[in-house]
JSON list of C-alpha atoms in Angstrom, two decimals:
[
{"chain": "A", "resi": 220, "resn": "UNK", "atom": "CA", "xyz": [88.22, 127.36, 95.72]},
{"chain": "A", "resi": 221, "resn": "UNK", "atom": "CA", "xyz": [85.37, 125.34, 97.82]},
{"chain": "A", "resi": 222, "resn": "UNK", "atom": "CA", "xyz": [83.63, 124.51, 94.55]},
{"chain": "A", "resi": 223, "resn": "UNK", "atom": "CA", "xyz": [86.67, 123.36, 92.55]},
{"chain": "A", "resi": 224, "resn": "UNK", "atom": "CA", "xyz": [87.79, 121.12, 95.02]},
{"chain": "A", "resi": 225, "resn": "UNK", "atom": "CA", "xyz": [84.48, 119.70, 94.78]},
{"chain": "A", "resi": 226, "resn": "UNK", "atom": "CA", "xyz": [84.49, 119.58, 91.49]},
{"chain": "A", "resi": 227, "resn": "UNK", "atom": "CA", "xyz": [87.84, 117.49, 91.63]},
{"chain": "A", "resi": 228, "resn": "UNK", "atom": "CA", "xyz": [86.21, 115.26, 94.56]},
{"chain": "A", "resi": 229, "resn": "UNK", "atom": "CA", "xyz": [83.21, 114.44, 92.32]},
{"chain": "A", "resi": 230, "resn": "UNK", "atom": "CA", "xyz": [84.94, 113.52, 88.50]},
{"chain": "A", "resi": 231, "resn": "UNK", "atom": "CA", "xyz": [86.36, 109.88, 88.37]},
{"chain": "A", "resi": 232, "resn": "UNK", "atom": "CA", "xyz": [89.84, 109.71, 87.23]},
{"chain": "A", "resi": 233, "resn": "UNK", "atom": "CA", "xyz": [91.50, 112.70, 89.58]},
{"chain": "A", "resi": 234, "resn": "UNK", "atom": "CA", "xyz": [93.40, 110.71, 92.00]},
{"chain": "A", "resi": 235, "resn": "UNK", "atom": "CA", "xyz": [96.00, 112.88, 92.92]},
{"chain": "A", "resi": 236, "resn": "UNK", "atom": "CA", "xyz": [93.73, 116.17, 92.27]},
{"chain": "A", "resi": 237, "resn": "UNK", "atom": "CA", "xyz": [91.00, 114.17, 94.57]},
{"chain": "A", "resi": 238, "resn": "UNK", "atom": "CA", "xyz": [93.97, 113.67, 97.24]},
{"chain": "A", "resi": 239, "resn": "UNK", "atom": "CA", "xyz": [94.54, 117.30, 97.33]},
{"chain": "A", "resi": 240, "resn": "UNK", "atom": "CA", "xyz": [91.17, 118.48, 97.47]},
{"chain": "A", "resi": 241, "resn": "UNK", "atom": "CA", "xyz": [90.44, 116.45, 100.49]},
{"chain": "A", "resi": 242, "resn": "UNK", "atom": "CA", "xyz": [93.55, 117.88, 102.06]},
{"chain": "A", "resi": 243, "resn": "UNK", "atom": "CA", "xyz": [92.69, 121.93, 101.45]},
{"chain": "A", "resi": 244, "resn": "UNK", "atom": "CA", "xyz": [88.99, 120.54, 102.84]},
{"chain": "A", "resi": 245, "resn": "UNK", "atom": "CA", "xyz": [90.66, 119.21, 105.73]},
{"chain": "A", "resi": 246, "resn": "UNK", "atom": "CA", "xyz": [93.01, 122.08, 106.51]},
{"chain": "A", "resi": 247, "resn": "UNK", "atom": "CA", "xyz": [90.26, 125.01, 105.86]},
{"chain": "A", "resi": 248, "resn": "UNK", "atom": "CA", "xyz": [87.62, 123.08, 108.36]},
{"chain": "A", "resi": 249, "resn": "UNK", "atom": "CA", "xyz": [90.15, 122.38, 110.63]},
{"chain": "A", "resi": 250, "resn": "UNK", "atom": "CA", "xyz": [91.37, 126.03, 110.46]},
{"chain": "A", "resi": 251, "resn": "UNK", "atom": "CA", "xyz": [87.59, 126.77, 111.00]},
{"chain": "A", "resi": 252, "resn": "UNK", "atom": "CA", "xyz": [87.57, 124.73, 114.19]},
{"chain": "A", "resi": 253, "resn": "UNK", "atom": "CA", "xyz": [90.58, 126.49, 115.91]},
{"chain": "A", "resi": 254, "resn": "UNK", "atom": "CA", "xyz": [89.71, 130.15, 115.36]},
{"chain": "A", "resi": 255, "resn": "UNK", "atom": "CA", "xyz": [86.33, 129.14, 116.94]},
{"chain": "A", "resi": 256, "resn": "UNK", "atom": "CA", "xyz": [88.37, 128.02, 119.80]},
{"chain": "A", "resi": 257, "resn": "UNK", "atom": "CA", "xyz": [90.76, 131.18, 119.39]},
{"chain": "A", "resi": 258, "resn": "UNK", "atom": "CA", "xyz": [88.01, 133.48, 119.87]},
{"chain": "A", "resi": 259, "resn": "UNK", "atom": "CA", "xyz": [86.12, 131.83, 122.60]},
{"chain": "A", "resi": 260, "resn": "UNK", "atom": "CA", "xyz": [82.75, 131.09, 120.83]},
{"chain": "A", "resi": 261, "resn": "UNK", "atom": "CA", "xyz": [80.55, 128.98, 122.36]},
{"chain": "A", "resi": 262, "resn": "UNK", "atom": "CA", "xyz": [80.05, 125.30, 121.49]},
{"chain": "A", "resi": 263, "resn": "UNK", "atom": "CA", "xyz": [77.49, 125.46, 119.24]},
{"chain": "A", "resi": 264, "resn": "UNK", "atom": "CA", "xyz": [79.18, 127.53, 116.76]},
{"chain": "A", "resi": 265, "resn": "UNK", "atom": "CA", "xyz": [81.63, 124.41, 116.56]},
{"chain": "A", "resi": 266, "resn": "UNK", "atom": "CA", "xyz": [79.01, 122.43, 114.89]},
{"chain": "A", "resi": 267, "resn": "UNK", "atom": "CA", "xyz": [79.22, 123.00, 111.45]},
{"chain": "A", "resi": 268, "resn": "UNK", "atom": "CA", "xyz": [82.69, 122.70, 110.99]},
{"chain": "A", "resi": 269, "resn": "UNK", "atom": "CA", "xyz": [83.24, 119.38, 113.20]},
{"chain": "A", "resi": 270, "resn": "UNK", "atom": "CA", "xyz": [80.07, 117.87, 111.17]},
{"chain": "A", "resi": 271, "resn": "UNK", "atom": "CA", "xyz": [81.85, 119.05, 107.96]},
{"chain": "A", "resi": 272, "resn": "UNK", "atom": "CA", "xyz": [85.55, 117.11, 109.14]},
{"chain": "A", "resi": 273, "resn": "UNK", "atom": "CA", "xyz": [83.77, 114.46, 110.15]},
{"chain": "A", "resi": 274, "resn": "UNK", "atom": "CA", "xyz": [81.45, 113.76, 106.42]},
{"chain": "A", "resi": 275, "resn": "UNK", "atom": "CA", "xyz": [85.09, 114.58, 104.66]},
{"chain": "A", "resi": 276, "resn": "UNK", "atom": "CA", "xyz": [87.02, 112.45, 106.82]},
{"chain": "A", "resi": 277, "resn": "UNK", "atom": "CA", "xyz": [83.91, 109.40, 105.75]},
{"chain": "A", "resi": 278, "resn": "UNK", "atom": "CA", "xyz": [83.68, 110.78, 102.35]},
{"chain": "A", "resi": 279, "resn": "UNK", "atom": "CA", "xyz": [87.55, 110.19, 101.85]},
{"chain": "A", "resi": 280, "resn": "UNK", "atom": "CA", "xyz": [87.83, 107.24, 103.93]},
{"chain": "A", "resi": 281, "resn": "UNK", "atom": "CA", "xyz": [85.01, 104.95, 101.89]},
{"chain": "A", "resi": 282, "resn": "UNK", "atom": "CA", "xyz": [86.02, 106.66, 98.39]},
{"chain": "A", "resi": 283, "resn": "UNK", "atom": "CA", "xyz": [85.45, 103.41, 95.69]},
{"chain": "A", "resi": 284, "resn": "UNK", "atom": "CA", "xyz": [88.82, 102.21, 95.16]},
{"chain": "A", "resi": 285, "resn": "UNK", "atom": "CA", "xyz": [89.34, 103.18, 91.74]},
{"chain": "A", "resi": 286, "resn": "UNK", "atom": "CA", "xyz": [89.13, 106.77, 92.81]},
{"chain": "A", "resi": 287, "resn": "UNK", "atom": "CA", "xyz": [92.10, 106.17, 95.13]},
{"chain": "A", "resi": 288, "resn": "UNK", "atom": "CA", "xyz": [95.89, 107.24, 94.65]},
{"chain": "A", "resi": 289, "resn": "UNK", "atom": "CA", "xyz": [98.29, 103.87, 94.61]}
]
């Protein structure tokens, strides 16, 4: 499902498809995040899923604005 979304993130012309995608991203990293937390892992196993919220939260935030839903 990772690589469709990103498929749908990357073509022009998806708006509402793009919107979507960047909300599964969100929800799966953010998912990732808490069952790190849930199962008492250490701090650097948050790492790659913070870093990965963080580039999708930039990534959606400074989208061109002809990829964005109005």
């Amino acid at each position: 499902m990772k690589l469709l979304g990103s498929i749908a993130v990357l073509l022009p012309k998806l708006g509402l498809l793009q919107e979507w995608a960047y909300t599964g991203f969100f929800f799966v990293m953010a998912g990732a995040i808490f069952s790190h937390f849930a199962v008492g892992d250490v701090a650097m196993e948050y790492f790659g899923p913070t870093l990965l919220l963080v580039l999708i939260f930039l990534s959606w935030h400074f989208r061109p604005a002809d990829r964005r839903v109005s």
